[in-house]
Coordinates of C-alpha atoms and ligand atoms in Angstrom, one line a residue:
M23 CA 118.2 -62.9 58.6
I24 CA 120.5 -60.5 58.8
R25 CA 118.5 -57.1 60.5
D26 CA 121.8 -54.6 60.2
L27 CA 123.9 -53.3 57.3
W28 CA 125.7 -51.2 59.5
Y29 CA 128.9 -52.9 58.3
K30 CA 128.6 -51.6 54.6
N31 CA 129.3 -48.3 55.7
A32 CA 131.7 -48.0 59.2
V33 CA 134.6 -46.8 59.9
I34 CA 136.8 -48.8 62.0
Y35 CA 139.4 -47.8 64.5
N36 CA 141.4 -50.9 65.6
L37 CA 143.5 -50.3 69.1
S38 CA 145.3 -52.6 71.4
L39 CA 144.5 -52.6 75.6
S40 CA 147.6 -52.9 76.6
T41 CA 148.8 -49.9 74.6
F42 CA 146.0 -47.5 74.8
M43 CA 145.4 -45.8 78.3
D44 CA 146.4 -46.3 81.3
A45 CA 144.1 -45.5 84.1
N46 CA 145.3 -47.6 87.2
G47 CA 149.2 -46.1 86.8
D48 CA 150.7 -50.2 86.5
G49 CA 151.9 -49.5 83.2
I50 CA 149.4 -51.6 81.1
G51 CA 146.9 -49.6 79.5
D52 CA 143.3 -50.8 80.9
F53 CA 139.5 -50.6 80.4
Q54 CA 139.0 -47.8 82.9
G55 CA 141.5 -45.8 80.8
L56 CA 139.6 -46.8 77.7
L57 CA 136.5 -45.6 78.8
R58 CA 137.9 -42.5 79.9
R59 CA 139.4 -42.2 75.7
L60 CA 136.0 -42.9 74.5
D61 CA 135.0 -39.5 74.1
Y62 CA 138.1 -38.6 72.0
L63 CA 137.0 -41.8 69.7
H64 CA 133.8 -40.7 69.5
G65 CA 135.1 -37.0 68.3
L66 CA 137.3 -38.7 66.0
G67 CA 133.7 -39.9 64.8
V68 CA 134.3 -43.7 63.9
T69 CA 131.5 -45.7 64.3
C70 CA 133.1 -49.1 65.5
L71 CA 136.1 -49.9 67.7
W72 CA 137.7 -53.4 66.9
L73 CA 139.8 -54.1 70.0
G74 CA 142.6 -56.8 70.4
P75 CA 142.3 -59.5 72.4
F76 CA 142.4 -58.8 76.4
Q77 CA 141.3 -62.3 77.7
T78 CA 143.7 -63.7 80.3
S79 CA 146.9 -64.4 78.7
P80 CA 150.6 -64.7 79.4
L81 CA 151.1 -61.9 76.7
K82 CA 153.6 -63.9 74.8
D83 CA 152.4 -62.7 71.1
D84 CA 150.0 -59.9 72.4
G85 CA 146.8 -61.6 73.8
Y86 CA 146.8 -64.0 70.7
D87 CA 148.0 -66.5 72.9
V88 CA 144.6 -66.7 74.8
A89 CA 144.6 -68.9 78.6
D90 CA 141.0 -68.4 79.3
Y91 CA 138.6 -67.2 76.8
Y92 CA 135.9 -66.0 79.2
N93 CA 137.5 -63.7 81.1
V94 CA 139.4 -60.2 81.0
D95 CA 143.6 -60.7 81.9
P96 CA 143.0 -58.4 85.6
R97 CA 146.3 -56.5 84.1
Y98 CA 143.5 -55.1 82.1
G99 CA 140.2 -54.8 83.7
T100 CA 137.3 -57.3 84.9
L101 CA 134.1 -58.6 82.9
G102 CA 132.7 -55.8 85.0
D103 CA 134.9 -53.2 83.5
F104 CA 134.3 -54.4 80.2
V105 CA 130.8 -54.3 80.2
E106 CA 130.6 -51.0 81.5
F107 CA 132.7 -49.8 78.0
T108 CA 130.8 -51.6 75.8
H109 CA 127.8 -49.9 77.7
A110 CA 129.8 -46.7 76.9
C111 CA 130.3 -47.2 73.6
E112 CA 126.7 -48.0 72.8
Q113 CA 125.6 -45.1 74.5
R114 CA 127.4 -43.0 72.1
G115 CA 126.4 -45.3 68.7
I116 CA 130.0 -47.0 68.6
R117 CA 129.3 -50.6 67.5
V118 CA 132.5 -53.1 69.2
I119 CA 134.4 -55.7 67.7
I120 CA 137.0 -58.4 69.4
D121 CA 138.9 -60.3 68.1
L122 CA 138.4 -64.1 67.7
V123 CA 141.5 -66.2 68.7
I124 CA 140.4 -69.5 68.0
N125 CA 142.9 -71.2 65.6
H126 CA 144.9 -72.0 68.6
T127 CA 145.3 -71.1 72.2
S128 CA 148.2 -70.7 74.3
D129 CA 150.2 -73.6 75.9
Q130 CA 149.1 -71.9 79.6
H131 CA 145.2 -73.1 78.8
P132 CA 143.5 -75.5 80.8
W133 CA 142.7 -77.7 77.8
F134 CA 146.2 -77.9 76.9
K135 CA 147.5 -78.7 80.4
A136 CA 144.7 -81.5 80.3
A137 CA 145.5 -82.8 76.9
R138 CA 149.2 -82.8 77.6
S139 CA 149.1 -84.3 80.6
D140 CA 146.6 -87.1 80.6
P141 CA 146.1 -89.2 77.2
D142 CA 142.6 -90.3 78.4
S143 CA 141.2 -86.7 78.8
K144 CA 139.0 -85.8 76.9
Y145 CA 140.6 -82.3 76.0
R146 CA 143.6 -84.7 74.2
D147 CA 141.3 -84.2 71.0
W148 CA 141.2 -81.7 71.2
Y149 CA 144.2 -80.5 70.2
V150 CA 146.6 -82.1 66.8
W151 CA 148.5 -84.7 67.9
S152 CA 151.3 -87.3 65.9
D153 CA 153.6 -90.1 67.8
S154 CA 156.2 -89.4 65.6
K155 CA 157.5 -86.2 64.2
P156 CA 155.8 -85.5 60.4
E157 CA 157.7 -85.3 57.7
N158 CA 156.2 -81.8 57.0
A159 CA 157.0 -80.5 60.4
D160 CA 159.6 -77.9 59.1
Q161 CA 157.1 -75.9 56.7
G162 CA 154.3 -73.5 56.7
M163 CA 155.7 -71.8 59.1
V164 CA 154.0 -68.4 59.7
F165 CA 156.3 -66.3 60.7
P166 CA 159.8 -68.0 59.2
G167 CA 163.0 -66.8 60.5
V168 CA 161.7 -66.8 63.8
Q169 CA 159.7 -70.0 64.3
K170 CA 161.7 -73.1 63.3
S171 CA 158.9 -75.7 62.7
T172 CA 154.9 -76.6 62.7
W173 CA 155.3 -79.1 65.1
T174 CA 156.9 -78.9 68.4
Y175 CA 157.7 -82.6 70.5
D176 CA 156.1 -82.7 74.2
R177 CA 157.9 -84.5 76.6
E178 CA 154.8 -84.9 79.1
A179 CA 152.2 -85.5 76.5
K180 CA 155.5 -87.6 75.0
A181 CA 154.2 -86.5 71.8
W182 CA 154.3 -84.2 68.7
Y183 CA 151.5 -81.2 68.7
F184 CA 151.1 -79.3 65.9
H185 CA 151.2 -75.2 65.9
R186 CA 150.8 -73.5 62.6
F187 CA 151.9 -70.1 64.3
Y188 CA 154.5 -69.7 67.4
K189 CA 155.5 -73.3 69.7
F190 CA 153.6 -71.6 72.3
Q191 CA 150.3 -71.6 70.1
P192 CA 148.9 -74.9 70.0
D193 CA 146.3 -75.9 67.4
L194 CA 142.8 -76.2 68.4
N195 CA 141.8 -79.4 66.7
T196 CA 139.0 -77.2 64.6
A197 CA 137.2 -80.1 63.1
N198 CA 136.3 -81.9 66.5
P199 CA 132.8 -81.2 67.1
E200 CA 133.4 -80.6 70.9
V201 CA 135.7 -78.1 70.1
H202 CA 133.6 -76.1 67.5
A203 CA 130.8 -76.4 70.3
E204 CA 132.3 -74.9 72.6
L205 CA 133.8 -72.1 70.1
L206 CA 130.3 -71.5 69.4
K207 CA 129.9 -70.9 73.5
I208 CA 132.6 -68.6 73.3
M209 CA 130.9 -66.1 70.4
G210 CA 127.8 -66.5 72.4
F211 CA 129.3 -65.4 75.7
W212 CA 131.1 -62.2 74.0
I213 CA 127.7 -61.3 72.5
Q214 CA 126.1 -61.0 75.3
L215 CA 128.4 -59.1 76.9
G216 CA 127.4 -56.6 74.2
V217 CA 129.8 -57.1 71.2
A218 CA 128.8 -56.8 67.5
G219 CA 131.0 -59.2 66.1
F220 CA 134.5 -60.9 65.8
R221 CA 137.8 -60.2 64.0
M222 CA 138.4 -63.5 63.5
D223 CA 141.9 -64.6 63.6
A224 CA 143.8 -66.7 60.7
V225 CA 140.7 -68.1 59.5
P226 CA 142.2 -70.2 56.3
F227 CA 144.4 -72.2 59.0
I228 CA 141.0 -72.7 61.3
I229 CA 138.7 -74.1 58.5
A230 CA 142.4 -75.9 56.8
E231 CA 142.0 -79.4 57.8
K232 CA 144.9 -80.2 59.9
G233 CA 147.3 -83.6 60.9
A234 CA 151.1 -85.3 60.7
D235 CA 149.2 -86.8 57.5
V236 CA 147.8 -83.5 55.6
T237 CA 149.9 -82.7 53.0
K238 CA 147.4 -81.0 51.0
P239 CA 144.9 -79.2 53.6
K240 CA 141.1 -78.7 52.5
E241 CA 139.6 -75.7 53.8
Q242 CA 136.0 -76.9 55.7
F243 CA 134.1 -74.0 54.4
G244 CA 130.8 -75.2 56.0
M245 CA 132.6 -74.1 59.4
L246 CA 132.3 -70.4 58.5
R247 CA 128.7 -70.7 57.5
S248 CA 128.4 -72.1 61.4
F249 CA 130.2 -69.6 62.7
R250 CA 128.0 -66.9 60.3
E251 CA 124.1 -68.3 60.9
F252 CA 125.2 -68.7 65.1
V253 CA 126.5 -65.3 65.5
Q254 CA 123.6 -64.4 63.5
W255 CA 120.4 -66.6 65.5
R256 CA 121.8 -64.3 68.5
R257 CA 122.5 -61.2 67.0
G258 CA 120.9 -59.7 64.1
D259 CA 123.8 -57.6 63.2
A260 CA 126.5 -59.1 64.4
V261 CA 129.5 -59.2 61.9
L262 CA 132.1 -62.0 60.9
L263 CA 135.0 -59.4 59.9
A264 CA 137.9 -62.0 58.6
E265 CA 141.9 -62.1 58.3
A266 CA 142.4 -64.1 55.0
N267 CA 145.0 -63.2 53.2
I268 CA 144.3 -65.3 49.8
L269 CA 144.0 -64.9 46.3
P270 CA 141.4 -63.6 44.7
E271 CA 139.7 -66.7 43.3
D272 CA 139.1 -67.8 46.7
D273 CA 137.0 -64.7 47.8
L274 CA 133.6 -65.9 47.3
E275 CA 134.6 -69.4 49.1
Y276 CA 134.6 -67.1 52.6
F277 CA 131.9 -64.8 51.6
G278 CA 129.5 -67.4 50.6
V279 CA 128.5 -66.9 46.6
D280 CA 124.6 -66.3 48.8
G281 CA 127.0 -64.3 51.4
D282 CA 126.4 -66.8 53.8
R283 CA 130.1 -67.1 55.4
C284 CA 132.1 -64.1 56.1
H285 CA 130.3 -60.5 56.2
M286 CA 133.7 -58.7 55.8
M287 CA 137.2 -59.7 54.9
F288 CA 140.2 -57.5 55.0
N289 CA 141.3 -56.9 50.8
F290 CA 145.1 -58.2 51.5
Q291 CA 145.0 -58.1 47.7
V292 CA 144.0 -54.7 47.2
N293 CA 146.5 -53.3 50.8
Q294 CA 149.7 -55.1 48.6
H295 CA 149.2 -53.4 45.5
L296 CA 148.2 -50.0 47.3
F297 CA 151.2 -50.0 48.7
Y298 CA 153.2 -51.0 45.5
A299 CA 151.3 -47.7 43.9
L300 CA 152.4 -45.5 46.6
A301 CA 155.6 -46.7 45.7
T302 CA 156.7 -46.7 42.3
A303 CA 152.8 -44.1 41.1
D304 CA 151.9 -47.2 39.3
T305 CA 148.8 -48.1 39.7
G306 CA 147.8 -50.2 37.3
P307 CA 148.3 -53.3 39.4
L308 CA 146.1 -51.7 41.8
A309 CA 143.5 -51.1 39.3
K310 CA 143.6 -54.5 38.3
A311 CA 143.2 -55.6 42.1
L312 CA 140.5 -53.7 42.5
E313 CA 138.7 -55.6 39.6
V314 CA 139.7 -59.3 40.4
T315 CA 138.5 -58.5 44.4
K316 CA 134.9 -56.8 42.7
P317 CA 132.5 -59.7 42.6
R318 CA 131.3 -60.6 46.0
P319 CA 127.5 -60.9 47.1
A320 CA 125.7 -57.6 47.7
T321 CA 125.8 -58.3 51.9
A322 CA 129.2 -58.6 52.0
Q323 CA 132.1 -56.0 52.6
W324 CA 136.1 -55.4 52.3
G325 CA 137.8 -54.0 54.7
T326 CA 140.2 -51.3 53.5
F327 CA 143.6 -50.6 55.4
L328 CA 146.5 -49.3 55.0
R329 CA 148.6 -50.7 58.4
N330 CA 147.3 -52.9 61.0
H331 CA 149.3 -54.5 63.9
D332 CA 150.9 -56.9 61.7
E333 CA 153.8 -56.6 59.5
L334 CA 152.6 -55.0 56.0
D335 CA 152.8 -58.7 54.0
L336 CA 154.3 -58.5 50.6
G337 CA 153.4 -61.8 49.8
R338 CA 151.0 -61.4 47.3
L339 CA 153.6 -59.3 45.2
T340 CA 155.4 -61.2 42.3
E341 CA 159.6 -60.5 43.4
E342 CA 159.9 -57.7 41.3
Q343 CA 157.2 -55.7 42.6
R344 CA 158.0 -56.3 46.2
Q345 CA 161.6 -55.2 45.9
A346 CA 160.0 -52.1 45.0
V347 CA 158.0 -51.6 47.3
F348 CA 161.2 -52.4 50.1
A349 CA 163.3 -50.4 48.4
A350 CA 160.6 -47.2 48.6
F351 CA 159.2 -48.1 52.7
G352 CA 161.8 -50.6 54.0
P353 CA 165.2 -50.5 52.6
D354 CA 167.3 -51.9 55.5
K355 CA 167.0 -55.5 57.0
S356 CA 165.8 -53.8 60.2
M357 CA 162.7 -52.1 59.0
Q358 CA 161.8 -56.1 56.7
L359 CA 160.4 -59.0 58.6
Y360 CA 159.6 -62.8 57.6
D361 CA 160.9 -62.3 54.7
R362 CA 158.3 -61.0 52.8
G363 CA 157.1 -57.7 55.0
I364 CA 158.0 -54.5 56.5
R365 CA 157.0 -54.1 60.2
R366 CA 157.2 -49.8 60.2
R367 CA 154.3 -47.9 60.9
L368 CA 152.7 -45.7 58.0
A369 CA 153.7 -42.3 58.9
P370 CA 157.8 -43.4 58.7
M371 CA 157.2 -45.5 55.7
L372 CA 156.2 -42.1 53.9
H373 CA 158.8 -39.7 55.4
A374 CA 156.7 -38.2 57.7
D375 CA 155.6 -36.4 54.5
R376 CA 152.3 -34.8 55.0
R377 CA 151.3 -34.9 51.8
R378 CA 151.8 -38.7 51.2
I379 CA 150.3 -39.2 54.4
E380 CA 147.1 -37.7 52.9
L381 CA 146.8 -39.1 50.0
A382 CA 147.5 -42.6 51.4
Y383 CA 144.6 -42.2 53.4
S384 CA 142.2 -40.2 51.2
L385 CA 143.0 -43.0 48.6
M386 CA 142.2 -46.1 51.4
F387 CA 139.2 -44.3 52.5
T388 CA 137.6 -43.9 49.0
L389 CA 138.4 -47.4 48.1
P390 CA 135.4 -50.1 47.6
G391 CA 134.8 -51.8 51.3
T392 CA 134.9 -49.9 54.6
P393 CA 137.8 -48.1 56.2
V394 CA 140.2 -49.7 58.9
I395 CA 142.6 -47.2 60.7
R396 CA 145.2 -48.0 63.4
Y397 CA 145.1 -46.2 66.3
G398 CA 148.1 -43.6 66.6
D399 CA 147.8 -43.0 63.0
E400 CA 145.6 -40.7 63.1
I401 CA 148.0 -38.5 64.6
G402 CA 150.7 -39.9 62.3
M403 CA 152.6 -41.9 65.0
G404 CA 156.4 -43.7 64.5
D405 CA 157.6 -46.6 65.2
D406 CA 160.6 -48.1 67.5
L407 CA 162.6 -50.1 65.4
S408 CA 164.5 -51.2 68.5
L409 CA 161.7 -53.5 69.5
P410 CA 161.1 -56.6 68.2
E411 CA 159.2 -58.5 65.3
R412 CA 155.8 -56.2 65.1
N413 CA 155.9 -54.6 68.5
C414 CA 158.4 -51.7 66.8
A415 CA 154.8 -50.6 65.8
R416 CA 152.9 -51.4 68.9
T417 CA 153.9 -48.6 71.2
P418 CA 151.7 -46.4 73.6
M419 CA 149.5 -43.8 72.3
Q420 CA 150.9 -40.6 72.5
W421 CA 148.6 -38.5 74.2
S422 CA 150.2 -35.2 75.1
D423 CA 153.6 -34.0 75.8
E424 CA 153.0 -34.7 79.7
P425 CA 155.9 -37.9 81.3
H426 CA 155.5 -40.7 78.9
G427 CA 152.8 -39.1 76.3
G428 CA 150.4 -38.7 78.8
F429 CA 150.1 -42.5 78.1
T430 CA 150.5 -43.8 81.7
K431 CA 152.0 -42.3 85.4
S432 CA 153.9 -45.6 85.5
D433 CA 157.7 -44.6 85.6
E434 CA 158.2 -48.2 83.7
P435 CA 155.6 -48.4 80.6
D436 CA 155.7 -51.8 80.2
S437 CA 156.4 -51.1 76.3
P438 CA 158.1 -47.9 76.4
V439 CA 156.6 -44.8 74.5
I440 CA 158.6 -43.0 71.8
S441 CA 160.7 -40.1 72.6
G442 CA 162.5 -37.7 71.1
G443 CA 163.4 -37.1 67.4
V444 CA 160.6 -36.5 64.6
F445 CA 158.3 -39.0 66.4
G446 CA 158.7 -39.1 70.2
Y447 CA 155.9 -38.2 71.8
E448 CA 157.3 -33.9 72.9
R449 CA 156.4 -33.8 69.2
I450 CA 153.3 -35.5 67.7
N451 CA 150.4 -35.8 69.9
A452 CA 147.2 -35.3 70.3
A453 CA 146.8 -32.8 73.0
I454 CA 149.2 -30.5 70.5
Q455 CA 147.1 -31.5 67.1
R456 CA 143.6 -30.9 68.8
R457 CA 144.8 -27.4 69.4
D458 CA 145.9 -27.0 65.7
P459 CA 143.4 -27.3 63.2
E460 CA 145.6 -27.9 59.9
S461 CA 146.7 -31.2 62.3
M462 CA 146.8 -34.9 60.6
L463 CA 144.8 -35.3 64.0
N464 CA 141.7 -32.4 62.5
W465 CA 142.7 -33.7 58.8
T466 CA 141.6 -37.2 59.6
E467 CA 138.6 -36.6 61.9
R468 CA 137.6 -34.3 58.6
I469 CA 138.1 -36.5 56.2
I470 CA 136.2 -39.4 58.5
R471 CA 133.0 -37.2 58.7
M472 CA 133.1 -36.6 55.0
R473 CA 133.5 -40.5 54.4
K474 CA 130.3 -41.1 56.9
E475 CA 128.6 -38.3 54.0
C476 CA 130.0 -40.5 51.4
P477 CA 127.7 -44.0 51.7
E478 CA 128.3 -43.9 47.4
I479 CA 131.2 -45.6 48.4
G480 CA 130.7 -48.4 51.0
W481 CA 127.0 -49.3 49.1
G482 CA 127.6 -48.5 45.7
D483 CA 129.0 -49.8 42.2
F484 CA 132.6 -48.6 41.5
R485 CA 134.1 -48.3 38.0
I486 CA 137.8 -47.8 37.7
L487 CA 137.5 -44.1 34.6
K488 CA 140.4 -43.6 32.0
T489 CA 142.6 -41.0 32.8
G490 CA 145.5 -41.7 30.1
R491 CA 148.0 -41.5 32.8
P492 CA 149.2 -44.6 35.0
E493 CA 150.1 -42.5 38.4
V494 CA 146.4 -40.8 38.3
L495 CA 143.8 -43.4 39.8
A496 CA 140.0 -42.1 39.0
L497 CA 136.7 -43.9 40.4
R498 CA 133.5 -43.7 40.3
Y499 CA 130.9 -44.6 42.4
D500 CA 127.0 -44.8 41.8
W501 CA 124.2 -45.6 44.1
R502 CA 121.1 -44.3 44.3
N503 CA 120.7 -41.9 41.6
N504 CA 124.2 -40.2 42.8
G505 CA 127.7 -40.0 41.5
L506 CA 130.8 -39.5 42.9
V507 CA 134.2 -39.6 41.4
V508 CA 137.7 -39.7 43.5
L509 CA 140.9 -38.6 42.2
H510 CA 144.8 -40.0 43.7
N511 CA 147.4 -38.6 42.0
L512 CA 150.2 -40.8 43.3
S513 CA 152.8 -39.3 41.8
D514 CA 155.4 -36.8 43.0
K515 CA 154.7 -34.4 39.7
P516 CA 151.9 -32.6 39.3
C517 CA 150.0 -33.5 35.9
E518 CA 147.2 -32.7 34.0
I519 CA 144.2 -35.1 33.0
V520 CA 141.4 -35.1 30.7
L521 CA 138.6 -37.2 32.4
D522 CA 135.1 -38.8 31.1
V523 CA 133.2 -39.5 34.4
D524 CA 130.2 -40.7 32.4
G525 CA 129.4 -43.2 30.0
H526 CA 125.6 -42.0 29.9
G527 CA 126.2 -38.9 28.2
E528 CA 125.5 -37.1 31.2
T529 CA 127.1 -34.1 30.9
C530 CA 127.9 -32.3 34.3
R531 CA 129.9 -30.0 36.9
L532 CA 132.0 -31.4 39.4
V533 CA 131.6 -30.5 42.8
N534 CA 135.0 -30.5 44.9
L535 CA 133.8 -31.9 48.5
L536 CA 137.2 -31.3 49.4
S537 CA 137.8 -27.5 48.3
E538 CA 136.7 -24.2 45.8
D539 CA 138.1 -26.1 42.9
H540 CA 135.1 -27.3 41.3
S541 CA 135.0 -28.4 37.7
E542 CA 132.9 -27.7 34.6
P543 CA 133.0 -30.0 31.5
D544 CA 134.1 -28.7 28.4
A545 CA 131.6 -28.6 25.1
E546 CA 132.4 -32.9 24.5
G547 CA 131.8 -33.1 28.6
R548 CA 134.9 -33.7 29.7
H549 CA 137.0 -32.5 32.8
R550 CA 140.6 -30.7 32.1
L551 CA 142.0 -31.1 35.8
V552 CA 145.6 -29.9 36.5
M553 CA 147.0 -32.1 39.9
E554 CA 149.5 -31.1 42.0
A555 CA 152.0 -34.0 42.8
Y556 CA 150.2 -36.4 45.7
G557 CA 146.8 -34.5 44.8
Y558 CA 143.6 -35.6 45.6
R559 CA 140.3 -35.0 44.6
W560 CA 136.3 -35.6 46.2
F561 CA 134.1 -34.4 43.2
R562 CA 130.4 -35.2 43.4
V563 CA 128.7 -35.7 40.0
G564 CA 125.9 -32.9 39.3
G565 CA 125.8 -30.9 42.8
L566 CA 125.6 -30.5 46.3
D567 CA 121.5 -30.9 45.9
Y568 CA 122.5 -34.9 45.5
L569 CA 121.0 -35.1 49.0
L570 CA 117.5 -34.3 46.9
R571 CA 118.4 -35.9 44.3
R572 CA 118.9 -39.3 46.2
T573 CA 115.8 -42.2 44.8
E574 CA 114.9 -44.8 47.6
A575 CA 116.1 -47.6 45.1
N576 CA 118.9 -47.9 43.3
G577 CA 118.9 -46.8 39.5
K578 CA 117.3 -43.9 37.8
P579 CA 113.7 -43.0 39.3
G580 CA 111.4 -44.9 38.0
E581 CA 113.5 -47.6 36.7
N582 CA 113.1 -50.8 39.0
V583 CA 116.4 -51.9 39.9
Ligands
GLC7 C1 146.7 -63.2 63.5 C2 147.0 -61.8 64.2 C3 148.8 -62.0 64.2 C4 148.9 -63.0 65.2 C5 148.5 -64.5 64.5 C6 148.6 -65.8 65.8 O1 148.0 -63.3 61.8 O2 147.0 -60.8 63.6 O3 149.0 -60.5 65.4 O4 150.2 -63.3 65.8 O5 147.3 -64.2 64.1 O6 147.5 -65.4 66.6
CA8 CA1 146.9 -50.3 83.9

């Protein structure tokens, strides 16, 4: 049924239309602008774009409040522009996935308007109502501190409606078969216009039972299978990439034991422990997070990431671990959000320290899964903490040192471009960095190129190797008779490690893929390596003849694995 597992070894780039490139000069990014920047993205080497929501919306939650699923918001362009865009991506071999926000609609969606104004409307039951205030109305908010409740009284409807998120985002009654059919229709529509899948927003909430009397909502996992079947029937290489910040013990429920539910999920477990490791130089909990998220069907894949458009959610760490990350990366209350996370971008969190930024990216790119990077991080963009909530990390892309960072010709960009200081567009922009071979942009381009040449990471099995030092994480990947060893020193001090890369009694040279610093084994087959502060190494086991040695099947030649 699956035609292509491209997502096992892709590089995904996340961007939002509104802040990428404004071609028509109204201060808001648009499809024309994005089209003009496609060659930039192609040159960077990313193989898949993930677009944040761009459908018609009042834009009260950056488009995660959809008022018409079958249209492009006029501020971004037209459906015609969208198809031009997917076509141009196809020409460049870039796949497009889009956000699918179906847990809720905007309260301005005609379905909700009909539902609230007429109890007999067929749309009434498309949402979740209660005649009286439910007992748990003040529980389960996703945005604590900003959102007051999960049920709001609607005067027009004379009833309470359920909203897991902000009150202008009424939850759809996803258990209603008519709603379910409509959701499939929405997916079919965008697939027909050229998308290769969906980043499914808020999956645990979509599949949760909803209602005033529901105290412990159960997940309806069958829904995931029906979404999966549908997208795959329509397009064999289409994927579902789920946003599901869940516990590892539930991973297989979301992937499906037989790999028949979500193709991909963001690895929130690893993400949070990765930041803990960056904060404390203790890689123990990260190693554990890698082990507990290891079991997955062969066709399933993790999406690995550092930062995204939301806050860095630290809710899965222990209180002590969370405080350690806050202390290192978000000590100020203004940097924290929703009692659980940090709202900053990566570069300011790491104090613009190039060594640490490279370390963080190198590590993320070599963790088991498919890397997902966020626009602007390739040039080390900063944040604007004067903007509310998550908007601080959603400022326009900084293209050049021209007015407004070359993002717009308008005098009034919808969201202000960061200007002045360490992260201002005058200093941090793509044009300057393109001319500098040592820039972050060119480093990112090179690391993406190398990552694509290491399909072992996307496809292979991994083992954590002993380094004897908690600050150094060593991973070994094996795939089709090839091995790869990656090392990361998360500490600000250099150290020496002794490494046994194997276990199979192989004694071989380690060839450094990023510099001339190769490593020869000692008589016992071990490697003695000095890692500098925040150092990282990507080694091939054996030699650079690995492509000649690569077998068509997994395992040793002759072995039928
Ligand atoms: C997801 C999105 C977030 C949005 C929310 C409501 O968590 O990532 O940006 O606000 O869903 O749709
Ligand atoms: Ca525009």
